[in-house]
Coordinates of C-alpha atoms in Angstrom, one line a residue:
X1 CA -33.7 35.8 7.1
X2 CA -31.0 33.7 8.0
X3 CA -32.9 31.5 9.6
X4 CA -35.2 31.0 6.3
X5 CA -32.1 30.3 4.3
X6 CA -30.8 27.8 7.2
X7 CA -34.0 26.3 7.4
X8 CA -33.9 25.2 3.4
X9 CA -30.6 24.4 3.3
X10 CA -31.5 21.7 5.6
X11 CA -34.5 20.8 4.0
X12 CA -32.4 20.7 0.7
X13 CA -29.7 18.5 2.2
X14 CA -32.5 16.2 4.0
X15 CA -34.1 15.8 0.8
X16 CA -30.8 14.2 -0.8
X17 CA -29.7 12.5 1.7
X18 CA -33.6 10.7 1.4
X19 CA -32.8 10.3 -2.2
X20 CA -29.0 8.7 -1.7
X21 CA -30.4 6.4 1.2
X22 CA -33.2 5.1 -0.8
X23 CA -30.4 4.4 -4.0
X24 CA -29.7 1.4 -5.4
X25 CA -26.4 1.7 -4.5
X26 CA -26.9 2.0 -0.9
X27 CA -29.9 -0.5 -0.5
X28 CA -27.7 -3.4 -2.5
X29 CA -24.6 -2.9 -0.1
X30 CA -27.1 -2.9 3.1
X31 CA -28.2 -6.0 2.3
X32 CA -24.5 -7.7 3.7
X33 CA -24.8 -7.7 7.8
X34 CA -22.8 -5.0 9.5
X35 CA -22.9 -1.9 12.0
X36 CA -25.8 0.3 12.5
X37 CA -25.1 3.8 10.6
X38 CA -25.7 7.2 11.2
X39 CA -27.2 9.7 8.6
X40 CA -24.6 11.5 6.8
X41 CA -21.6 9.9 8.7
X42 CA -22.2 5.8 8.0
X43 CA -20.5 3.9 10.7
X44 CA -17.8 6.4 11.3
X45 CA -19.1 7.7 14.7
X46 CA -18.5 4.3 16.1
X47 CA -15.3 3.9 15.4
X48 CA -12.7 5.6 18.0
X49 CA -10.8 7.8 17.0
X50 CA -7.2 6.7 18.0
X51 CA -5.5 3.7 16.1
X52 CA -5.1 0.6 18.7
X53 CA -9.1 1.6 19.2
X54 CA -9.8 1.9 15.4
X55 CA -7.9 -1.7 14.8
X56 CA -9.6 -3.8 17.5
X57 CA -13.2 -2.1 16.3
X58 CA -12.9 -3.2 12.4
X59 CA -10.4 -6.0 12.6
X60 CA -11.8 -7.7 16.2
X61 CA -15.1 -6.2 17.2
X62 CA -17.2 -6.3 14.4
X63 CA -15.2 -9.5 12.7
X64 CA -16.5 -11.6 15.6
X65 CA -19.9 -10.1 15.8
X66 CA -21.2 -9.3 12.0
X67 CA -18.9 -12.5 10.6
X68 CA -15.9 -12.3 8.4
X69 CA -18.0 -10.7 5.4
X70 CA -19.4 -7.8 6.4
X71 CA -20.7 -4.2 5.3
X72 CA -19.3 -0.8 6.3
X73 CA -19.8 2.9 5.9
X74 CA -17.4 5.7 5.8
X75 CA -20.0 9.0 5.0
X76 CA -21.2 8.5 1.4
X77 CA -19.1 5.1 0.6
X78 CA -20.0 1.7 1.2
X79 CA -16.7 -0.9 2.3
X80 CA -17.3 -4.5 2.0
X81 CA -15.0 -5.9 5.2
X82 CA -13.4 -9.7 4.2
X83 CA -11.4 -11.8 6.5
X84 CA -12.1 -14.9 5.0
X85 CA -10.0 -16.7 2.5
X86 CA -12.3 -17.5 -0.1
X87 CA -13.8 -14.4 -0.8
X88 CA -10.1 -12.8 -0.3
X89 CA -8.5 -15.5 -3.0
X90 CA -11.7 -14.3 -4.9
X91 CA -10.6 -10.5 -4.9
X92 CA -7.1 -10.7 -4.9
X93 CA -6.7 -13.6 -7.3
X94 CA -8.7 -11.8 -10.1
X95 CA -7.6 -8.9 -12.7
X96 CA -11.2 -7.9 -12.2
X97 CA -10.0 -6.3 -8.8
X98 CA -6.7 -4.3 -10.2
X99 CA -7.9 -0.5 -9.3
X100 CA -7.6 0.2 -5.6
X101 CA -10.0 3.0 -5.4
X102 CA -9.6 6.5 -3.9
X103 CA -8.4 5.5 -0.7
X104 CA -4.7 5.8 -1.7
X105 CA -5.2 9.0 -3.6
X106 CA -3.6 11.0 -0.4
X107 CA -0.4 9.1 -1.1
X108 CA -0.4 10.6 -5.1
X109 CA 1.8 14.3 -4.1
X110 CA 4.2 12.1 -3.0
X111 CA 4.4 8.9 -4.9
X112 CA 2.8 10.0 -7.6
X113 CA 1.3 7.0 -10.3
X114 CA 3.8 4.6 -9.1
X115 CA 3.3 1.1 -8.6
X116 CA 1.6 0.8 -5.5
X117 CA -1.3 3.9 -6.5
X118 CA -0.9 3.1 -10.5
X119 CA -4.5 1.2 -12.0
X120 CA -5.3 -0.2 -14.9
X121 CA -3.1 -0.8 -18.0
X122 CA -0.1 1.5 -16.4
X123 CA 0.0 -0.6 -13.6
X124 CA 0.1 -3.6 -15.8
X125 CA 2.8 -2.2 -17.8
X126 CA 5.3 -0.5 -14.8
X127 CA 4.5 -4.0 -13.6
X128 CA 5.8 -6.0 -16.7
X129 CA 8.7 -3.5 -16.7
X130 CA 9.9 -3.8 -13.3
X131 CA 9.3 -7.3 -12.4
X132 CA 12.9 -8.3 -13.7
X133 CA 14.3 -6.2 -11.3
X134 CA 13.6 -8.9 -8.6
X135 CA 15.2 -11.8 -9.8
X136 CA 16.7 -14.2 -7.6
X137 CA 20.1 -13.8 -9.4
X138 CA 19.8 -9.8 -8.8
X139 CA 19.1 -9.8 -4.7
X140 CA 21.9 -11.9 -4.4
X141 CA 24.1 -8.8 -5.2
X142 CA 22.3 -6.9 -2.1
X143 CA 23.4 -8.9 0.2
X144 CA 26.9 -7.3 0.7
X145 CA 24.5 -3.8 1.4
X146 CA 22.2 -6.3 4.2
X147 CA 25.2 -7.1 6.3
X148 CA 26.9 -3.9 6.0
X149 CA 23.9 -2.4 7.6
X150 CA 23.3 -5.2 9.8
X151 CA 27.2 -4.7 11.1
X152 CA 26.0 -1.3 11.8
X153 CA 22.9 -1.8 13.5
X154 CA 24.7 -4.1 15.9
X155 CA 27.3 -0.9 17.1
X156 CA 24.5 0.9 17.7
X157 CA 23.4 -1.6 20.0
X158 CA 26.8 -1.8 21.3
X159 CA 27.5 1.6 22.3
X160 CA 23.8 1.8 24.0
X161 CA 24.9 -1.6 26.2
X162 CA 24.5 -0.5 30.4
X163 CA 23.6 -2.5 33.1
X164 CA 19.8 -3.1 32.9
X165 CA 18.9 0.0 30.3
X166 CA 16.2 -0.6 28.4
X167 CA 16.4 0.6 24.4
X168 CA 13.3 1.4 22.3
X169 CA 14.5 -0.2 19.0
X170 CA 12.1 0.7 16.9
X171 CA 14.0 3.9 15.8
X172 CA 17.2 2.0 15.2
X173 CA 15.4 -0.4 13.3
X174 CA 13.4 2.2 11.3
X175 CA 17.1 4.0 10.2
X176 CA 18.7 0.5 9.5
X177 CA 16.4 -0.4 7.0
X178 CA 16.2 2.9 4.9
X179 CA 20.6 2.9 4.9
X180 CA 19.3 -0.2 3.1
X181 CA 16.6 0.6 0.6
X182 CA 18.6 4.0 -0.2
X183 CA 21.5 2.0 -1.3
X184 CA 19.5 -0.9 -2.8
X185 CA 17.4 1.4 -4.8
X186 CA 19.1 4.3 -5.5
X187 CA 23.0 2.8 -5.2
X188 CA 23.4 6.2 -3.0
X189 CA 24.7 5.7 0.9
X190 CA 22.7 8.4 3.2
X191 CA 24.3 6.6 6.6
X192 CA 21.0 7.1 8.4
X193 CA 22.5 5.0 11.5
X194 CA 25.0 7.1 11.9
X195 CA 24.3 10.7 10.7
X196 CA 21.2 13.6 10.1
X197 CA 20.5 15.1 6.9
X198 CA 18.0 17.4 5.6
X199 CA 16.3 14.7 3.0
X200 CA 16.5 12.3 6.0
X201 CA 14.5 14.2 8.2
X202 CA 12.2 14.9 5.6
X203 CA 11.7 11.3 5.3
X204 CA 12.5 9.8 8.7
X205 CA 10.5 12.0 10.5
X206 CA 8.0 15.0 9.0
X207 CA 6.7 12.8 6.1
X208 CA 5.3 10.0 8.0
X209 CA 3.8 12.2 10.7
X210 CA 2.4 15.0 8.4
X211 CA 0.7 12.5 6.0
X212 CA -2.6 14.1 5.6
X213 CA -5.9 12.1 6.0
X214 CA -7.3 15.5 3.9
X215 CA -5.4 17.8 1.4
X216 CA -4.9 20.5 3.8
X217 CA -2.6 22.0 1.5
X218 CA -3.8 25.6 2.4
X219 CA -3.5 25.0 5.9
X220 CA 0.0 25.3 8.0
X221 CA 0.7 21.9 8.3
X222 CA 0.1 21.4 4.5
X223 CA 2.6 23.9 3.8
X224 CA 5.0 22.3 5.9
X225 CA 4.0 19.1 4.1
X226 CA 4.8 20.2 0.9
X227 CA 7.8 21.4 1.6
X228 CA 9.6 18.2 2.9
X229 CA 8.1 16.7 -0.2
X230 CA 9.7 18.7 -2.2
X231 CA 13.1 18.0 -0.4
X232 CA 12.5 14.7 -1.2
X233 CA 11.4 14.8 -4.5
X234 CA 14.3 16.9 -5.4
X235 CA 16.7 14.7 -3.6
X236 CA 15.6 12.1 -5.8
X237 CA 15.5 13.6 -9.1
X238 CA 19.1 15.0 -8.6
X239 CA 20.1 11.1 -8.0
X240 CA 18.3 10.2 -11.0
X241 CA 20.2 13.2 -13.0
X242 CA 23.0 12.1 -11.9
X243 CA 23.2 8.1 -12.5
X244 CA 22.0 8.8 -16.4
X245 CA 25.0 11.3 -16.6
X246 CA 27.0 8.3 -15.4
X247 CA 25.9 5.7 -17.5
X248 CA 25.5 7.9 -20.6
X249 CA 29.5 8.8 -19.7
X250 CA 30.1 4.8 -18.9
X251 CA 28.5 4.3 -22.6
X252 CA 30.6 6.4 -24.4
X253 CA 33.8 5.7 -22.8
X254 CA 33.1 1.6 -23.7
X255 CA 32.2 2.5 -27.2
X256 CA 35.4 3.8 -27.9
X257 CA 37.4 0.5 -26.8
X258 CA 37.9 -2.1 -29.2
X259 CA 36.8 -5.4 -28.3
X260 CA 40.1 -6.4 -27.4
X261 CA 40.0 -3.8 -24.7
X262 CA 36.9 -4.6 -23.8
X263 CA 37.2 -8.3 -23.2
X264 CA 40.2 -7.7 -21.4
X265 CA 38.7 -5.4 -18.6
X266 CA 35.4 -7.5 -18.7
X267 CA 37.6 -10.7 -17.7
X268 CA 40.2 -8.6 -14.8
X269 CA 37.5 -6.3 -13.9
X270 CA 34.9 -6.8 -11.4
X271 CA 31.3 -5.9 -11.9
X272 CA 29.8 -3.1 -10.6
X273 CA 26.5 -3.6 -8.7
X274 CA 23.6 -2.2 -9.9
X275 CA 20.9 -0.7 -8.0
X276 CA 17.9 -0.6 -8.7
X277 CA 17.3 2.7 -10.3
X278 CA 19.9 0.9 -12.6
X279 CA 17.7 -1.3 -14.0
X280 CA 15.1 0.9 -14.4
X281 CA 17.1 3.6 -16.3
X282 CA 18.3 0.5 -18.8
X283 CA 14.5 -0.6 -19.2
X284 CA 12.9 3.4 -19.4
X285 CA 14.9 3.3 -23.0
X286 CA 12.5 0.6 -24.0
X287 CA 9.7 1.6 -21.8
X288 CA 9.1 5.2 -22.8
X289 CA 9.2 6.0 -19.3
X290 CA 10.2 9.9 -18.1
X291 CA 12.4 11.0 -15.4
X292 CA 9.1 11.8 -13.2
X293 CA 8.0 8.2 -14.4
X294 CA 11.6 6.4 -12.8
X295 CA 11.0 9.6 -9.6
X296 CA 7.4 8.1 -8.6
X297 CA 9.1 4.3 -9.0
X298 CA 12.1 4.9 -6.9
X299 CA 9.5 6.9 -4.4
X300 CA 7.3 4.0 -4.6
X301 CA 10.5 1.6 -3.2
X302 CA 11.7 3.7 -0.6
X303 CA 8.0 3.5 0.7
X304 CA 7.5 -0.2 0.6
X305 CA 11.0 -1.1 1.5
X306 CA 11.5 1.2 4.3
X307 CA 8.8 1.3 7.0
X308 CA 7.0 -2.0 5.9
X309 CA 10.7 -3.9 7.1
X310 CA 10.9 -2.0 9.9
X311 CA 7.5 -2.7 11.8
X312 CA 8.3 -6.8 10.7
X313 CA 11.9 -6.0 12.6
X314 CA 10.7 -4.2 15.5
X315 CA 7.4 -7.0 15.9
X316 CA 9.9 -9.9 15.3
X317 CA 11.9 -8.7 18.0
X318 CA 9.4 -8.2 20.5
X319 CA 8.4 -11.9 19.8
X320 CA 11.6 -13.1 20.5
X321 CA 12.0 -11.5 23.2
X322 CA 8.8 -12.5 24.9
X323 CA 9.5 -16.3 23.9
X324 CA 12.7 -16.8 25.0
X325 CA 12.3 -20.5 24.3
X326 CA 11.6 -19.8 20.4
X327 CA 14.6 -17.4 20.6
X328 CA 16.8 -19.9 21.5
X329 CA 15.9 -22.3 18.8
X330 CA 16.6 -19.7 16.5
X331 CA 19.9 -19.3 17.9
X332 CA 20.6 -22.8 17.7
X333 CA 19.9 -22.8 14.3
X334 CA 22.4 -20.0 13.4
X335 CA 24.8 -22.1 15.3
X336 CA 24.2 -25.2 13.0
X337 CA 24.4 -23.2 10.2
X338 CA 27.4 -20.5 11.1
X339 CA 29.2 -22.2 14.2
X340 CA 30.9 -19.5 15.8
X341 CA 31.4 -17.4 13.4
X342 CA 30.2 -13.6 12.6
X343 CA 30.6 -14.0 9.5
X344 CA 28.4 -12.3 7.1
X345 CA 25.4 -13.9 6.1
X346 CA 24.9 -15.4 2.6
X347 CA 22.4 -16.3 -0.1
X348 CA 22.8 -20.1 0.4
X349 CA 22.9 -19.4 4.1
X350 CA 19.6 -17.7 4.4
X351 CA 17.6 -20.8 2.0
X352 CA 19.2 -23.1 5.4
X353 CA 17.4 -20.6 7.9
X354 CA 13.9 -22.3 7.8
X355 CA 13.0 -22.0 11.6
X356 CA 14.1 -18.6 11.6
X357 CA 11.8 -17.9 8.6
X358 CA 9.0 -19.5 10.4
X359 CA 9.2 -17.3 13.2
X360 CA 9.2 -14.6 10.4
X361 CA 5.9 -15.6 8.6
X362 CA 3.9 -16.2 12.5
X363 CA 5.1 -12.6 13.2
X364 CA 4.0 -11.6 10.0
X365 CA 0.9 -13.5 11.3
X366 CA 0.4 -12.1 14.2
X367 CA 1.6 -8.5 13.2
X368 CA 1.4 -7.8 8.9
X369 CA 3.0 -5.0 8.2
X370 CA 0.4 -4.2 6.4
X371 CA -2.9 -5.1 8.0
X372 CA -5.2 -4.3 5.5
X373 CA -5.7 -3.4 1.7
X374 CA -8.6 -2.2 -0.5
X375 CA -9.4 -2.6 -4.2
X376 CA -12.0 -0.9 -6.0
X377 CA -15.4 -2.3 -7.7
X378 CA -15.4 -0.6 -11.2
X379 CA -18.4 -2.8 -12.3
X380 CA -21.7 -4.4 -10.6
X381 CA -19.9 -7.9 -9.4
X382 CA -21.9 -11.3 -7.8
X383 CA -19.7 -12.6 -5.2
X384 CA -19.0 -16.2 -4.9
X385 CA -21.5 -16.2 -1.6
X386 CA -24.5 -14.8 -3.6
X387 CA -24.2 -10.8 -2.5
X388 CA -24.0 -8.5 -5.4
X389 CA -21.6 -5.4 -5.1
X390 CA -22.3 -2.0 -6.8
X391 CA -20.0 -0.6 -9.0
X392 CA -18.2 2.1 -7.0
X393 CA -18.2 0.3 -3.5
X394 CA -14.4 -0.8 -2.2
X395 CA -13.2 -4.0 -0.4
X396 CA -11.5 -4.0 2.4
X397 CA -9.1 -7.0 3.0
X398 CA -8.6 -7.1 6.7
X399 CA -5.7 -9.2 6.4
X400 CA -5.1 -8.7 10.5
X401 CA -8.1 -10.0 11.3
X402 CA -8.0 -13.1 8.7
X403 CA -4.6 -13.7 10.0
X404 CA -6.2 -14.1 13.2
X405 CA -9.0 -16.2 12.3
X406 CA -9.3 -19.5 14.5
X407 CA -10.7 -21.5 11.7
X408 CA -7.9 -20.8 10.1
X409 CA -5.1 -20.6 12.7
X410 CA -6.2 -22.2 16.4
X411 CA -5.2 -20.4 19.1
X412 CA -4.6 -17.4 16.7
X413 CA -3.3 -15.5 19.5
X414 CA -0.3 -17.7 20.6
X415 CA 2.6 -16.9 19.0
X416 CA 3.8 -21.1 17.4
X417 CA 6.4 -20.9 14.3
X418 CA 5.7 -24.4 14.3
X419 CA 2.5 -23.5 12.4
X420 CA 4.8 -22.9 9.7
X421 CA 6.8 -25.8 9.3
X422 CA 5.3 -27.7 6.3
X423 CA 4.0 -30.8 8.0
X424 CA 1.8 -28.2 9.9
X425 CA 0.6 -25.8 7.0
X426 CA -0.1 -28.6 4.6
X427 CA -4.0 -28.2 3.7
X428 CA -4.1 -24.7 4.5
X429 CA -5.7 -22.4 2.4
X430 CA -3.3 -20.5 0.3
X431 CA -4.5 -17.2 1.0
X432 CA -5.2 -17.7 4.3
X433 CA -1.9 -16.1 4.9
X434 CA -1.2 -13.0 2.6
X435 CA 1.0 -10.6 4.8
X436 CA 2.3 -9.3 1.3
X437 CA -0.6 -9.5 -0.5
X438 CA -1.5 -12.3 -3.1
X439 CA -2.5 -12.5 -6.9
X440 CA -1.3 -10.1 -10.0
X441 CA -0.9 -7.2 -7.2
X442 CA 1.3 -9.1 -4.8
X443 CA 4.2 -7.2 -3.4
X444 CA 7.1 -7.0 -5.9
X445 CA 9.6 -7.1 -3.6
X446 CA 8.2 -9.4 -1.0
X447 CA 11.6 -12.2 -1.1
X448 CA 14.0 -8.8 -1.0
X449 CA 12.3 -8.2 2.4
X450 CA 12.9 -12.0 3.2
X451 CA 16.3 -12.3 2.6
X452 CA 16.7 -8.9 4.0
X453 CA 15.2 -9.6 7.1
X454 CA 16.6 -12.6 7.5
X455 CA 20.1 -11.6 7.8
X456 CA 19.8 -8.5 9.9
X457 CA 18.1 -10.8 12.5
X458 CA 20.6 -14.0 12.1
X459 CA 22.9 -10.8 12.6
X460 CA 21.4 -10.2 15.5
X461 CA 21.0 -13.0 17.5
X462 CA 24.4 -14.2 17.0
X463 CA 25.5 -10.9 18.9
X464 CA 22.6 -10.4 21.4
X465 CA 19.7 -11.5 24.0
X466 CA 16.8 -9.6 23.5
X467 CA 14.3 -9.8 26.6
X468 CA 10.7 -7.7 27.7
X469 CA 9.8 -6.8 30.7
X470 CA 6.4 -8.0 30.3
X471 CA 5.2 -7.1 34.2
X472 CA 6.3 -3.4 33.9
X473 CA 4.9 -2.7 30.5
X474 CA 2.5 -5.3 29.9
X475 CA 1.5 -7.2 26.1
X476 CA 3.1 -4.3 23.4
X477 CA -0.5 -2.9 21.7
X478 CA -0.3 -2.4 18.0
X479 CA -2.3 0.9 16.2
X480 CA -3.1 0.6 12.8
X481 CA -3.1 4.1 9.9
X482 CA -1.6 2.7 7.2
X483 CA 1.2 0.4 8.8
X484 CA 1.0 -1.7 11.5
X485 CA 3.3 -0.1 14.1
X486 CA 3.9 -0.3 18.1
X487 CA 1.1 2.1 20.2
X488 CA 4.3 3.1 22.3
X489 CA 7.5 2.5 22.5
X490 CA 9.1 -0.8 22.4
X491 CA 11.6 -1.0 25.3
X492 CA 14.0 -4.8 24.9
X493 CA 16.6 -5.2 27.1
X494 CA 19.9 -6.3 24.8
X495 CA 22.5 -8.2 26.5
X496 CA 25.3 -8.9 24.8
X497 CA 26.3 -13.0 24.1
X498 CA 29.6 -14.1 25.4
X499 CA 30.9 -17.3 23.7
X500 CA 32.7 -20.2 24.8

């Protein structure tokens, strides 16, 4: 008997799977060039199974065999793979392309409709709202918070200095930049450098390596999920509870000065720095958001601004030290702009860095922090090149592969800042490098980063030599989930400089 009802439930799922195959959906999307699939598992079989594997099979492999427009098949769902700039200006460029699909939906328990997983007219809107948060004249008041945690970092560094120890930095790095986004977003100090907490364990460590690929919710390890989610969530909510108490308390206190009072204080008093829950608590009173609304936003930052930083630190670093030449350029640069001095970096001092940020953007190159992005096709869509693309398939910008494209960039495996500098990029294509996306759904706080990154690592290399041992360790691998991070470790030797 069992093998009666066995034997039709075969037949019953062959009989589908016949009637999927032969769809219209699925005979439109083989029409592109790509990878042999398997019945019921697409091209998923051929793709191994750890992340450096995974990255060099979809963003190398099949790039240089299949072209940099090609099909691909995860089970039931059809991925249209780009890596070239036209067709990625063409996607990223258009409101058409907004929704990005299902593929961030495990991201939702935790950041709920923010910005990054929000579609549609809510995105549009928590876009309009927020944009004003990032104005050049706002990030120059974050700058006191990016050398604070820059003077940190390099005590850290200090008190690991011995003769020929190696340091994986990649775990300094990671805590340096989320001192910074807490304070920058939430105007809270967690001193992550310096101290454990609960929350920060919850989000140093268990979030990241219990993201689930499924919702396994029932299972052990979703348990344990949910419970440092709701650690952070509740850390997070609390703040918000808190700053509204403030400012509804700093509200009523300057309603009842007179404006004598109040123009005294204004003149003799200086201003406070807001972060950027802030500014989102001033513009929720116009856009009707709640305080889960302003939770999923200030969840949403912490994301981006945290780890994103943190694999562009730790790859920027390994660069440098592996060109020791380029390194000391840099370094000659800081000298022209800061002499001797330790001083801390400012606004007009970063906008002088320009060969430090092109070493920046060819890291960024070489090593996006974010190497790739999908959007979602809502509607039957003709490409530029002729293909047509069913509603319901996703694209897939592999911007690690584009980024490595020799059309685009020769010798895309050399690492050559000089790329940058504008003599050489003139004629490029615009989105030929998008390491923070491009178009409508561009990454709001991509000059933040820049300005943040560039004065932790002017910090930096006024204070140390970073070198690699490349014979004992060989070229660092990267691995690819949802951030581009080191496959191991990534061991530098720091020496500290002694000046003249």
């Amino acid at each position: 008997m069992f093998l009666v009802i066995f034997g039709l439930a075969v037949a019953v799922a062959f009989f589908f799977y016949l009637k999927w195959e032969t769809s219209l959906y699925v005979r439109t999307i083989d029409l592109i060039p790509g990878p042999p699939k398997v019945p019921l598992f697409g091209n998923a079989l051929l793709i191994p199974l750890d992340t450096y594997g995974s990255l060099q099979k979809i963003s190398v492999e099949w790039p240089n065999k299949y072209g940099h427009f090609y099909r691909g098949w995860f089970g039931f769902k059809g991925y249209i793979d780009i890596s070239c700039p036209l067709l990625v200006e063409e996607i990223l460029s258009s409101q058409r392309f907004i929704d990005k699909g299902s593929d961030y939906d495990m991201l939702i328990p935790w950041l709920g409709e923010g910005l990054l997983t929000a579609s549609g007219n809510m995105w549009r809107k928590r876009r309009r709202l927020l944009t004003p948060a990032f104005h050049f004249q706002i990030l120059d008041n974050f700058f006191d918070t990016f050398n604070k945690s820059a003077d940190i970092l390099c005590q850290q560094f200090d008190a690991t200095q011995s003769d020929d120890k190696e340091i994986d930095v990649f775990p300094y790095l990671k805590r340096c930049t989320l001192d910074i986004i807490c304070e920058a977003t939430m105007g809270i100090q967690v001193n992550a450098q310096q101290q454990d907490s609960e929350y920060l364990y919850a989000y140093f460590v268990s979030i990241w390596s219990l993201l689930p690929r499924w919702m396994y919710f029932m299972t052990k390890k979703g348990k344990e999920y949910q419970k440092y989610l709701k650690i952070i969530h509740d850390f997070t909510s609390k703040v918000i509870r808190d700053r509204k108490r403030e400012i509804e308390l700093e509200e009523a206190v300057n309603e009842s000065k007179d404006e004598q009072d109040a123009a005294r204080e204004s003149e003799f008093t200086p201003k406070k720095r807001r972060a950027f829950l802030d500014l989102m608590l001033i513009a929720a009173k116009e856009g009707n958001l709640t305080d889960v609304d302003i939770r999923n936003e200030v969840d949403t930052f912490m994301f981006e601004g945290h780890d994103t930083t943190a694999c562009a630190a730790v790859w920027f670093l390994y660069c440098m030290a592996t060109h020791p030449d380029r390194q000391e350029l840099v370094r000659k640069e800081l000298d022209d702009v800061f002499g001797d001095s330790q001083r801390p970096c400012t606004i007009e001092d970063a906008t002088k860095l320009k060969y430090l940020e092109c070493c920046i953007k060819e890291t960024l190159r070489l090593y996006p922090s974010v190497p790739h992005i999908k959007r979602f096709n809502t509607e039957d869509y003709v490409l530029s090149n002729g293909y047509k693309i069913p509603a319901g398939a996703s694209y897939s910008i592999h911007i690690y592969a584009l980024h490595r494209n020799e059309q685009l960039f020769p010798d895309p495996l050399a690492f050559n800042p000089e790329r940058f500098q504008i003599d050489e990029s003139a004629g490029r294509h615009p989105f030929a490098f998008v390491p923070f996306s491009a178009g409508p759904r561009n990454c709001i706080g991509q000059r933040f980063a820049m300005y943040e990154e560039k004065v932790i690592f002017s910090t930096l290399l006024r204070r140390f030599r970073f070198t690699y041992d490349m014979e004992k360790h060989g070229p660092a691998l990267a691995c690819a989930d949802m951030l581009l991070k080191p496959h191991h470790e990534m061991p530098l030797n720091i020496t500290r400089l002694v000046r003249d």
